[in-house]
Coordinates of C-alpha atoms in Angstrom, one line a residue:
Chain A
X11 CA 0.0 0.0 0.0
X12 CA 2.7 2.5 1.0
X13 CA 4.8 1.6 -2.0
X14 CA 1.7 2.3 -4.1
X15 CA 1.3 5.8 -2.7
X16 CA 5.0 6.6 -3.1
X17 CA 4.9 5.5 -6.7
X18 CA 1.9 7.7 -7.3
X19 CA 3.7 10.5 -5.7
X20 CA 6.8 10.2 -7.9
X21 CA 4.6 9.9 -10.9
X22 CA 2.9 13.3 -10.0
X23 CA 6.4 14.7 -9.4
X24 CA 7.4 13.6 -12.8
X25 CA 4.4 15.1 -14.4
X26 CA 4.9 18.3 -12.6
X27 CA 8.5 18.4 -13.9
X28 CA 7.3 17.6 -17.4
X29 CA 4.8 20.4 -17.2
X30 CA 7.5 22.8 -16.0
X31 CA 9.9 21.8 -18.8
X32 CA 7.1 22.4 -21.3
X33 CA 6.5 25.9 -20.0
X34 CA 10.3 26.6 -20.1
X35 CA 10.5 25.4 -23.7
X36 CA 7.5 27.4 -24.8
X37 CA 8.9 30.4 -23.0
X38 CA 12.1 30.1 -24.9
X39 CA 10.3 29.8 -28.2
X40 CA 8.2 32.9 -27.5
X41 CA 11.3 34.8 -26.5
X42 CA 12.9 33.8 -29.9
X43 CA 9.8 35.1 -31.7
X44 CA 9.7 38.4 -29.8
X45 CA 13.5 39.0 -29.8
X46 CA 13.7 40.6 -33.2
X47 CA 10.9 43.0 -32.3
X48 CA 12.6 43.9 -29.0
X49 CA 16.0 44.5 -30.8
X50 CA 14.3 46.7 -33.3
X51 CA 12.6 48.8 -30.6
X52 CA 15.9 49.2 -28.7
X53 CA 17.8 50.0 -31.9
X54 CA 15.2 52.5 -33.1
X55 CA 15.7 54.6 -30.0
X56 CA 19.5 54.9 -30.3
X57 CA 21.4 57.7 -31.9
X58 CA 24.0 56.7 -34.6
X59 CA 27.0 57.1 -32.3
X60 CA 25.6 54.7 -29.6
X61 CA 27.4 51.4 -30.3
X62 CA 26.0 49.5 -27.3
X63 CA 24.4 46.2 -27.8
X64 CA 21.0 45.9 -29.4
X65 CA 19.9 43.7 -26.4
X66 CA 19.8 46.7 -24.1
X67 CA 17.4 49.6 -24.0
X68 CA 18.9 53.1 -23.8
X69 CA 17.7 54.6 -20.6
X70 CA 18.1 58.3 -21.3
X71 CA 18.1 60.7 -24.3
X72 CA 16.0 58.4 -26.4
X73 CA 16.6 59.2 -30.1
X74 CA 13.0 59.8 -31.1
X75 CA 14.4 61.8 -34.1
X76 CA 15.0 58.4 -35.8
X77 CA 11.3 58.1 -36.3
X78 CA 10.9 61.6 -37.8
X79 CA 13.9 61.0 -40.0
X80 CA 12.5 57.7 -41.2
X81 CA 9.4 59.7 -42.2
X82 CA 11.1 62.7 -43.8
X83 CA 14.1 60.9 -45.4
X84 CA 12.8 57.4 -45.7
X85 CA 9.3 58.4 -46.8
X86 CA 7.8 55.7 -44.6
X87 CA 4.4 57.3 -44.2
X88 CA 4.1 57.6 -48.0
X89 CA 5.1 54.0 -48.3
X90 CA 2.4 52.9 -45.8
X91 CA -0.1 54.9 -47.7
X92 CA 1.0 53.3 -51.0
X93 CA 0.8 49.9 -49.4
X94 CA -2.7 50.7 -48.2
X95 CA -3.8 51.9 -51.7
X96 CA -2.4 48.9 -53.5
X97 CA -3.7 46.4 -50.8
X98 CA -7.2 47.7 -50.9
X99 CA -7.4 47.8 -54.7
X100 CA -5.9 44.3 -55.2
X101 CA -8.1 42.8 -52.4
X102 CA -11.3 44.3 -53.8
X103 CA -10.5 43.2 -57.4
X104 CA -9.5 39.7 -56.2
X105 CA -12.7 39.2 -54.2
X106 CA -15.1 40.6 -56.9
X107 CA -13.5 39.0 -59.9
X108 CA -12.7 35.8 -58.1
X109 CA -16.2 35.3 -56.8
X110 CA -17.7 36.2 -60.2
X111 CA -15.4 33.8 -62.0
X112 CA -16.1 31.0 -59.6
X113 CA -19.9 31.2 -60.1
X114 CA -20.0 29.7 -63.6
X115 CA -17.1 27.4 -62.8
X116 CA -19.0 25.9 -59.9
X117 CA -22.4 25.7 -61.6
X118 CA -21.8 25.0 -65.2
X119 CA -19.5 21.9 -65.3
X120 CA -19.0 21.6 -69.0
X121 CA -15.8 20.2 -70.3
X122 CA -14.5 23.6 -71.3
X123 CA -15.2 25.0 -67.9
X124 CA -13.5 22.1 -66.2
X125 CA -10.4 22.7 -68.4
X126 CA -10.4 26.4 -67.4
X127 CA -10.7 25.5 -63.7
X128 CA -7.7 23.1 -64.0
X129 CA -5.7 25.7 -65.9
X130 CA -6.3 28.4 -63.3
X131 CA -5.4 25.9 -60.5
X132 CA -2.1 25.1 -62.2
X133 CA -1.2 28.8 -62.4
X134 CA -1.0 28.8 -58.6
X135 CA 2.4 27.1 -58.7
X136 CA 4.1 29.6 -60.9
X137 CA 6.9 31.2 -58.9
X138 CA 6.6 35.0 -59.4
X139 CA 10.3 35.4 -60.1
X140 CA 10.3 32.8 -62.9
X141 CA 8.3 35.2 -65.0
X142 CA 10.1 38.3 -63.9
X143 CA 11.8 39.1 -67.2
X144 CA 8.8 38.8 -69.5
X145 CA 6.5 40.5 -67.0
X146 CA 8.8 43.4 -66.5
X147 CA 9.2 43.9 -70.2
X148 CA 5.5 43.6 -70.7
X149 CA 4.9 46.3 -68.2
X150 CA 7.5 48.5 -69.8
X151 CA 5.8 48.1 -73.1
X152 CA 2.3 49.0 -71.9
X153 CA 3.6 51.9 -69.7
X154 CA 2.7 50.2 -66.4
X155 CA 6.0 50.6 -64.6
X156 CA 5.8 53.1 -61.7
X157 CA 2.0 53.3 -61.8
X158 CA -0.6 52.0 -59.3
X159 CA -2.6 50.2 -62.0
X160 CA 0.4 48.2 -63.2
X161 CA 1.3 46.7 -59.8
X162 CA -2.4 46.2 -58.9
X163 CA -3.1 44.2 -62.1
X164 CA 0.1 42.1 -61.7
X165 CA -0.7 41.3 -58.0
X166 CA -4.3 40.6 -58.8
X167 CA -3.3 38.1 -61.3
X168 CA -1.0 36.5 -58.7
X169 CA -3.8 36.3 -56.1
X170 CA -6.8 35.3 -58.4
X171 CA -6.0 31.6 -58.8
X172 CA -6.3 30.7 -55.1
X173 CA -9.3 33.1 -54.7
X174 CA -11.1 31.4 -57.6
X175 CA -10.3 28.0 -56.2
X176 CA -11.6 28.8 -52.7
X177 CA -14.8 30.5 -54.1
X178 CA -15.5 27.6 -56.4
X179 CA -15.2 25.1 -53.6
X180 CA -17.5 27.2 -51.5
X181 CA -20.2 27.8 -54.2
X182 CA -20.3 24.1 -55.0
X183 CA -21.5 23.5 -51.5
X184 CA -24.3 26.1 -51.9
X185 CA -27.4 24.1 -53.0
X186 CA -28.5 24.8 -56.6
X187 CA -32.1 25.0 -55.5
X188 CA -31.3 28.6 -54.5
X189 CA -30.5 29.4 -58.1
X190 CA -33.6 27.6 -59.2
X191 CA -35.8 29.5 -56.8
X192 CA -34.4 32.7 -58.2
X193 CA -35.1 31.6 -61.7
X194 CA -38.7 30.8 -60.8
X195 CA -39.0 34.4 -59.8
X196 CA -37.8 35.4 -63.2
X197 CA -34.4 36.7 -62.1
X198 CA -31.5 36.5 -64.5
X199 CA -28.1 35.1 -63.7
X200 CA -26.6 38.4 -62.7
X201 CA -29.4 39.1 -60.2
X202 CA -29.2 35.6 -58.8
X203 CA -25.5 35.9 -58.3
X204 CA -25.5 39.4 -56.8
X205 CA -28.7 39.1 -54.7
X206 CA -28.7 35.4 -53.7
X207 CA -25.2 33.9 -54.0
X208 CA -23.0 36.8 -53.1
X209 CA -24.5 37.4 -49.6
X210 CA -23.8 33.8 -48.7
X211 CA -20.1 34.1 -49.5
X212 CA -19.1 36.1 -46.4
X213 CA -17.0 33.3 -44.7
X214 CA -14.9 32.5 -47.8
X215 CA -14.6 36.2 -48.6
X216 CA -13.1 36.7 -45.1
X217 CA -10.5 34.0 -45.9
X218 CA -9.7 35.5 -49.3
X219 CA -9.5 39.0 -47.9
X220 CA -7.1 38.0 -45.2
X221 CA -4.8 35.9 -47.4
X222 CA -4.7 38.5 -50.1
X223 CA -4.3 41.6 -48.0
X224 CA -1.5 40.2 -45.9
X225 CA 0.3 38.9 -49.0
X226 CA 0.0 42.2 -50.8
X227 CA 0.8 44.3 -47.9
X228 CA 4.1 42.4 -47.5
X229 CA 4.8 41.9 -51.2
X230 CA 8.4 42.7 -52.2
X231 CA 9.7 41.0 -55.4
X232 CA 7.3 42.5 -58.0
X233 CA 6.9 45.9 -56.4
X234 CA 10.6 46.2 -56.0
X235 CA 11.1 46.1 -59.8
X236 CA 7.8 47.6 -61.0
X237 CA 7.9 50.6 -58.6
X238 CA 11.3 52.1 -58.6
X239 CA 10.0 55.6 -58.0
X240 CA 9.9 56.4 -54.3
X241 CA 6.6 58.1 -54.8
X242 CA 4.8 54.8 -55.5
X243 CA 6.9 52.4 -53.5
X244 CA 5.0 50.3 -50.8
X245 CA 6.6 49.4 -47.5
X246 CA 8.7 46.3 -48.4
X247 CA 10.8 47.8 -51.2
X248 CA 11.0 51.1 -49.4
X249 CA 12.3 49.5 -46.1
X250 CA 14.8 47.4 -48.1
X251 CA 16.1 50.3 -50.1
X252 CA 16.3 52.6 -47.0
X253 CA 17.9 49.8 -45.0
X254 CA 20.7 49.4 -47.6
X255 CA 21.3 53.1 -47.5
X256 CA 21.5 53.4 -43.7
X257 CA 24.4 51.0 -42.8
X258 CA 25.9 53.7 -40.6
X259 CA 22.6 54.6 -38.9
X260 CA 20.7 51.4 -38.0
X261 CA 18.4 53.4 -35.7
X262 CA 16.7 55.1 -38.6
X263 CA 16.3 51.8 -40.4
X264 CA 14.9 50.2 -37.3
X265 CA 12.4 53.0 -36.9
X266 CA 11.3 52.5 -40.5
X267 CA 10.9 48.7 -40.1
X268 CA 8.8 49.3 -36.9
X269 CA 6.5 51.9 -38.5
X270 CA 6.0 49.8 -41.6
X271 CA 4.9 46.7 -39.7
X272 CA 2.8 48.5 -37.1
X273 CA -0.5 48.6 -39.1
X274 CA -0.5 44.8 -39.6
X275 CA 0.5 44.2 -35.9
X276 CA -2.4 46.4 -34.8
X277 CA -4.8 44.7 -37.2
X278 CA -3.6 41.3 -35.8
X279 CA -4.1 42.4 -32.2
X280 CA -7.8 43.1 -32.9
X281 CA -8.6 40.4 -35.5
X282 CA -6.3 37.7 -34.2
X283 CA -8.8 34.9 -34.4
X284 CA -9.9 35.8 -37.9
X285 CA -6.3 36.0 -39.0
X286 CA -5.5 32.5 -37.8
X287 CA -8.8 30.9 -38.9
X288 CA -8.7 32.6 -42.3
X289 CA -5.1 31.5 -43.0
X290 CA -5.9 27.9 -42.0
X291 CA -9.0 27.8 -44.2
X292 CA -7.0 29.2 -47.1
X293 CA -4.0 27.0 -46.7
X294 CA -5.9 23.8 -46.1
X295 CA -7.7 23.7 -49.4
Chain B
X121 CA -49.6 25.7 -65.7
X122 CA -48.8 23.9 -62.6
X123 CA -45.8 25.0 -60.7
X124 CA -44.2 21.6 -61.0
X125 CA -44.5 21.8 -64.7
X126 CA -43.0 25.3 -64.7
X127 CA -40.0 24.0 -62.6
X128 CA -39.5 21.2 -65.0
X129 CA -39.6 23.6 -67.9
X130 CA -37.1 25.9 -66.3
X131 CA -34.8 23.1 -65.5
X132 CA -35.0 21.9 -69.1
X133 CA -34.3 25.4 -70.3
X134 CA -31.4 25.6 -68.0
X135 CA -30.0 22.4 -69.3
X136 CA -30.7 22.9 -73.0
X137 CA -31.0 26.7 -73.5
X138 CA -27.6 27.2 -74.8
X139 CA -27.6 31.0 -74.8
X140 CA -28.9 31.4 -71.3
X141 CA -26.4 29.0 -69.9
X142 CA -23.3 29.8 -71.8
X143 CA -23.8 33.5 -71.2
X144 CA -23.1 32.7 -67.6
X145 CA -19.5 32.1 -68.6
X146 CA -19.2 35.9 -69.2
X147 CA -18.7 36.0 -65.4
X148 CA -15.2 34.6 -65.6
X149 CA -14.1 36.6 -68.6
X150 CA -12.5 39.6 -66.7
X151 CA -10.6 37.2 -64.4
X152 CA -9.4 35.0 -67.2
X153 CA -8.4 38.0 -69.2
X154 CA -6.2 39.3 -66.4
X155 CA -4.7 35.9 -65.9
X156 CA -3.9 35.5 -69.6
X157 CA -2.3 38.9 -69.9
X158 CA -0.3 38.9 -66.7
X159 CA 0.5 35.3 -66.1
X160 CA 0.0 33.0 -69.2
X161 CA 1.4 35.4 -71.8
X162 CA 4.5 36.2 -69.7
X163 CA 5.1 32.5 -69.2
X164 CA 5.0 31.8 -72.9
X165 CA 7.0 34.9 -73.9
X166 CA 9.5 34.0 -71.2
X167 CA 10.0 30.7 -72.9
X168 CA 10.6 32.6 -76.1
X169 CA 13.1 35.0 -74.5
X170 CA 15.1 32.0 -73.2
X171 CA 16.1 31.1 -76.7
X172 CA 17.5 34.5 -77.4
X173 CA 20.5 36.6 -76.4
X174 CA 18.4 39.6 -75.4
X175 CA 20.1 42.0 -72.9
X176 CA 16.8 43.3 -71.6
X177 CA 17.1 46.8 -72.9
X178 CA 18.2 46.8 -76.5
X179 CA 15.3 46.2 -78.8
X180 CA 17.5 43.9 -80.9
X181 CA 17.9 40.3 -80.0
X182 CA 18.7 37.2 -82.0
X183 CA 17.8 33.6 -81.8
X184 CA 20.5 31.5 -80.1
X185 CA 18.5 28.2 -79.8
X186 CA 19.6 26.2 -76.7
X187 CA 22.7 28.3 -76.0
X188 CA 21.4 29.8 -72.7
X189 CA 20.6 26.3 -71.5
X190 CA 24.0 25.0 -72.5
X191 CA 25.7 27.9 -70.8
X192 CA 23.7 27.1 -67.7
X193 CA 25.0 23.5 -67.7
X194 CA 28.5 24.9 -67.8
X195 CA 27.9 27.7 -65.3
X196 CA 29.5 26.7 -62.0
X197 CA 27.5 29.3 -60.1
X198 CA 24.3 27.8 -61.5
X199 CA 25.0 24.4 -59.9
X200 CA 26.0 25.9 -56.6
X201 CA 22.8 28.1 -56.6
X202 CA 20.7 25.1 -57.5
X203 CA 22.3 23.4 -54.5
X204 CA 21.5 26.4 -52.3
X205 CA 17.9 26.4 -53.5
X206 CA 17.6 22.7 -52.5
X207 CA 19.1 23.5 -49.1
X208 CA 16.7 26.4 -48.6
X209 CA 13.8 24.2 -49.5
X210 CA 14.7 21.0 -47.7
X211 CA 16.3 22.7 -44.7
X212 CA 13.3 25.0 -44.0
X213 CA 10.9 22.1 -44.5
X214 CA 12.6 19.8 -42.0
X215 CA 13.0 22.5 -39.3
X216 CA 9.5 23.7 -39.7
X217 CA 7.9 20.2 -39.5
X218 CA 9.8 19.3 -36.3
X219 CA 9.2 22.6 -34.5
X220 CA 5.7 23.1 -36.0
X221 CA 4.4 19.7 -35.0
X222 CA 6.1 19.9 -31.6
X223 CA 4.6 23.3 -30.8
X224 CA 1.2 22.2 -32.1
X225 CA 1.2 19.1 -29.8
X226 CA 2.2 21.2 -26.8
X227 CA -0.2 24.0 -27.5
X228 CA -3.1 21.6 -28.2
X229 CA -2.9 20.4 -24.6
X230 CA -5.0 22.4 -22.1
X231 CA -2.3 24.6 -20.7
X232 CA -2.6 28.1 -19.3
X233 CA -2.1 31.0 -21.8
X234 CA -2.0 28.8 -24.8
X235 CA -4.0 31.3 -27.0
X236 CA -1.5 34.0 -26.2
X237 CA 1.4 31.7 -27.0
X238 CA -0.1 30.6 -30.3
X239 CA -0.6 34.3 -31.2
X240 CA 2.9 35.3 -30.4
X241 CA 4.5 32.3 -32.2
X242 CA 2.4 33.0 -35.3
X243 CA 3.1 36.8 -35.3
X244 CA 6.3 36.9 -37.3
X245 CA 4.6 35.0 -40.2
X246 CA 2.4 38.1 -40.8
X247 CA 5.3 40.5 -41.2
X248 CA 6.9 41.1 -44.6
X249 CA 10.0 38.9 -44.9
X250 CA 12.0 41.9 -46.0
X251 CA 11.0 43.9 -42.8
X252 CA 11.6 40.7 -40.7
X253 CA 15.0 40.3 -42.4
X254 CA 16.0 43.8 -41.2
X255 CA 14.8 42.9 -37.8
X256 CA 16.7 39.7 -37.6
X257 CA 19.8 41.6 -38.9
X258 CA 20.0 43.2 -35.4
X259 CA 20.8 39.8 -34.0
X260 CA 23.7 39.1 -36.4
X261 CA 25.1 42.7 -36.8
X262 CA 28.8 42.8 -36.1
X263 CA 29.3 45.6 -33.6
X264 CA 26.1 45.8 -31.7
X265 CA 24.2 42.6 -32.6
X266 CA 22.7 40.5 -29.8
X267 CA 24.5 37.4 -30.8
X268 CA 28.0 39.0 -30.6
X269 CA 27.0 40.5 -27.3
X270 CA 26.5 37.0 -26.0
X271 CA 29.8 35.8 -27.6
X272 CA 31.8 38.6 -26.1
X273 CA 30.2 38.3 -22.7
X274 CA 31.3 34.6 -22.7
X275 CA 34.8 35.8 -23.4
X276 CA 34.9 35.3 -27.1
X277 CA 35.7 37.9 -29.8
X278 CA 33.2 39.2 -32.2
X279 CA 32.3 37.1 -35.2
X280 CA 31.5 38.3 -38.7
X281 CA 28.4 36.2 -39.2
X282 CA 27.9 36.7 -42.9
X283 CA 31.5 36.0 -43.9
X284 CA 31.4 32.2 -44.4
X285 CA 29.0 31.3 -47.2
X286 CA 28.0 28.0 -45.4
X287 CA 27.2 29.9 -42.2
X288 CA 25.2 32.5 -44.2
X289 CA 23.2 29.9 -45.9
X290 CA 22.5 28.2 -42.6
X291 CA 21.4 31.5 -41.0
X292 CA 19.0 32.2 -43.9
X293 CA 17.5 28.7 -43.5
X294 CA 17.0 29.2 -39.8
X295 CA 15.6 32.8 -40.1
X296 CA 13.1 31.6 -42.8
X297 CA 12.1 28.6 -40.7
X298 CA 11.7 30.5 -37.5
X299 CA 9.7 33.3 -39.2
X300 CA 7.2 30.8 -40.6
X301 CA 7.2 28.1 -37.9
X302 CA 3.8 29.5 -36.8
X303 CA 2.3 28.6 -40.2
X304 CA 3.2 25.0 -39.8
X305 CA 2.0 25.1 -36.2
X306 CA -1.5 26.3 -37.0
X307 CA -1.8 23.8 -39.8
X308 CA -0.9 20.9 -37.4
X309 CA -3.2 22.5 -34.7
X310 CA -6.1 22.5 -37.2
X311 CA -5.2 18.9 -38.0
X312 CA -5.2 17.9 -34.3
X313 CA -8.5 19.6 -33.7
X314 CA -10.2 18.1 -36.7
X315 CA -9.1 14.6 -35.7
X316 CA -11.7 11.9 -35.4
X317 CA -12.2 11.6 -31.7
X318 CA -13.9 8.2 -31.9
X319 CA -10.7 6.7 -33.2
X320 CA -8.6 8.2 -30.4
X321 CA -11.1 7.0 -27.8
X322 CA -11.3 3.5 -29.3
X323 CA -7.5 3.3 -29.2
X324 CA -7.3 4.5 -25.6
X325 CA -9.9 1.9 -24.6
X326 CA -7.7 -0.7 -26.3
X327 CA -5.0 0.5 -23.9
X328 CA -2.9 2.7 -26.2
X329 CA -1.2 5.6 -24.5
X330 CA 1.8 7.8 -24.6
X331 CA 4.3 7.2 -27.4
X332 CA 2.3 4.2 -28.7
X333 CA -0.8 6.4 -29.1
X334 CA 1.4 9.1 -30.8
X335 CA 3.0 6.8 -33.4
X336 CA 0.1 4.6 -34.2
X337 CA -2.9 6.9 -34.0
X338 CA -2.0 10.6 -33.9
X339 CA 0.7 10.7 -36.6
X340 CA -1.3 8.7 -39.2
X341 CA -4.4 10.9 -38.6
X342 CA -2.2 14.0 -39.1
X343 CA -1.1 12.8 -42.5
X344 CA -3.3 15.4 -44.4
X345 CA -1.9 18.2 -42.3
X346 CA 1.6 16.9 -42.9
X347 CA 1.1 16.9 -46.7
X348 CA -0.2 20.4 -46.7
X349 CA 2.5 21.7 -44.5
X350 CA 5.4 20.0 -46.3
X351 CA 4.2 21.1 -49.7
X352 CA 3.8 24.7 -48.5
X353 CA 7.2 24.9 -46.8
X354 CA 9.1 23.1 -49.5
X355 CA 7.7 25.4 -52.3
X356 CA 8.1 28.5 -50.1
X357 CA 11.8 27.5 -49.5
X358 CA 12.5 26.7 -53.1
X359 CA 11.1 30.1 -54.1
X360 CA 13.0 32.0 -51.4
X361 CA 13.9 35.5 -52.4
X362 CA 13.0 38.3 -49.9
X363 CA 15.1 37.2 -46.9
X364 CA 18.2 36.5 -49.0
X365 CA 18.0 39.9 -50.7
X366 CA 17.8 41.9 -47.5
X367 CA 20.3 39.8 -45.4
X368 CA 23.1 39.0 -47.8
X369 CA 22.1 40.2 -51.2
X370 CA 23.2 36.8 -52.5
X371 CA 26.8 37.4 -51.4
X372 CA 29.6 37.1 -50.7
X373 CA 30.1 36.6 -54.4
X374 CA 27.3 34.4 -55.6
X375 CA 27.5 32.1 -52.6
X376 CA 24.1 32.6 -51.0
X377 CA 21.9 33.1 -54.0
X378 CA 18.8 31.1 -54.7
X379 CA 17.3 30.5 -58.1
X380 CA 15.0 33.5 -57.5
X381 CA 17.7 36.0 -56.6
X382 CA 20.0 34.7 -59.4
X383 CA 17.2 35.4 -61.9
X384 CA 17.0 39.0 -60.8
X385 CA 20.8 39.4 -60.7
X386 CA 21.2 38.0 -64.2
X387 CA 18.5 40.3 -65.5
X388 CA 19.1 43.6 -63.8
X389 CA 22.8 43.5 -62.9
X390 CA 24.3 41.2 -65.5
X391 CA 21.9 42.5 -68.2
X392 CA 21.4 39.0 -69.6
X393 CA 17.7 38.8 -70.0
X394 CA 17.9 35.7 -72.2
X395 CA 19.8 33.8 -69.5
X396 CA 17.5 35.1 -66.8
X397 CA 14.5 33.8 -68.8
X398 CA 16.1 30.4 -69.2
X399 CA 16.7 30.3 -65.4
X400 CA 13.0 31.3 -64.9
X401 CA 11.9 28.3 -67.1
X402 CA 14.1 26.0 -65.0
X403 CA 12.7 27.3 -61.7
X404 CA 9.2 26.9 -63.0
X405 CA 9.9 23.3 -64.1
X406 CA 11.6 22.6 -60.8
X407 CA 8.5 23.8 -58.8
X408 CA 6.1 22.1 -61.1
X409 CA 7.9 18.7 -60.8
X410 CA 8.3 19.0 -57.0
X411 CA 4.6 20.0 -56.6
X412 CA 3.5 17.1 -58.7
X413 CA 5.7 14.5 -57.0
X414 CA 4.7 15.8 -53.6
X415 CA 1.0 15.7 -54.3
X416 CA 1.0 12.3 -55.8
X417 CA 3.7 10.8 -53.5
X418 CA 2.6 12.1 -50.2
X419 CA -1.1 11.4 -50.9
X420 CA -0.2 7.7 -51.5
X421 CA 2.1 7.6 -48.5
X422 CA 0.7 5.3 -45.8
X423 CA 2.2 5.3 -42.3
X424 CA 3.6 2.0 -41.2
X425 CA 1.7 1.0 -38.1

């Protein structure tokens, strides 16, 4: 009997120790994930002549001027505005055109439409950089370099395949009797789509919106080459360019990096659940 | 007319009325048009460029047949960069599966603060890799970087982290994996939560527990999540561009380039658009083949139990 209790005791000891080691491990992982943000905050508040470690926060004479310089010299606010313009346009276009395209592809399963669906799906695996040369020269030819519409159309093309795929899967699950009820009332396809189908697509639209807007907000490769004029540059190419110019003053570069990621961090704080659920729904398909 | 008859008539019209039905296809015309102009056409014209000696600026170019591809086979940098690309892809995939699955298992258990922990671990995946790259740079920076602070406080002397190409490639793999470990984690978490509980219960009634349960029940049930995560990480790693550009710029020399960064270097710096196009075709084929093999291979994969 006594041996029984002691063994139970040691088992609970072991489980307590296991629990603690799990917490310690998770704590270390969380520190690793937060470390770059901490280092960026400390660096952003140091003047250029402060060569102390990024690990430690300066306690006096914080160099707030780094932030104003990142705005005035780095044009970070302009870049945030550009990112917002491009993100909103691409997301809207992707949702509207994606949902519209998915409707006939989900409802009218002719051989031709099946072929188009498969074709669109296969476009998803094209790496953007693999078509850099022809895409850039196309944009030069049609005057789309350093314009909003140029980058918006290119990024919309990049995001449409996944959006169409997600919308098609969703509409297939919407019963066709809804379409038929609309037809009985004499509505045409456009009315049926906009009045009956579209309102039902809210969940999948949330997924497409989150995946598209996060991707576009952070996009670098295409906007780096298509938007060389600082006036049009969104955050990623702007921060990269500014960072490469500021090797002697990392504080300004850190301030720029912080400001450019702040909008998405704030959005994440408030919409965290939607972000994670939306991403999972989008990836899993 | 009875309403049943009307329904039947409408149904028939829907099936047979060619105009009414096919006009529905107009809905996808705008999307298809954008895809054709900005994806399909570039893909085809890129294939065309790859058979020319175009410099990217001069309107004149001439047909050189397979010359770019032959040059590629002889280009020592190309083979090294192809190797780097494989390391970026496979390295990131391995690290992310181990850490992602581990974290998902720990954070699926009922422990305090797990929502906060999930949120924090996922956070870096939402930041632009370019911006994240500048943030990680403050770890590896020579004079003030956090890592060198640790090294000097342990009595060592400062290390130039991005001097040795092998170290640089390893750092890039680790940075890319750590940034996106949250993505793998949430995929596995979704897999764990969507698991058929009746199977798990049946197994525990049969006396399965601990490691036995994990190997024989949990892992096989996680197979769809595993496939999704591996395909996503592998393709993401093979396409790697942003982090490399901001952390090393592909240097020293060509030593840390990936296929993606090498394409942009060949085009914009070496002004060899024909060669860059040929590299683009190879990268496209590489991703296409890997995606195909992964999707067929992993779908067939059955766990030994």
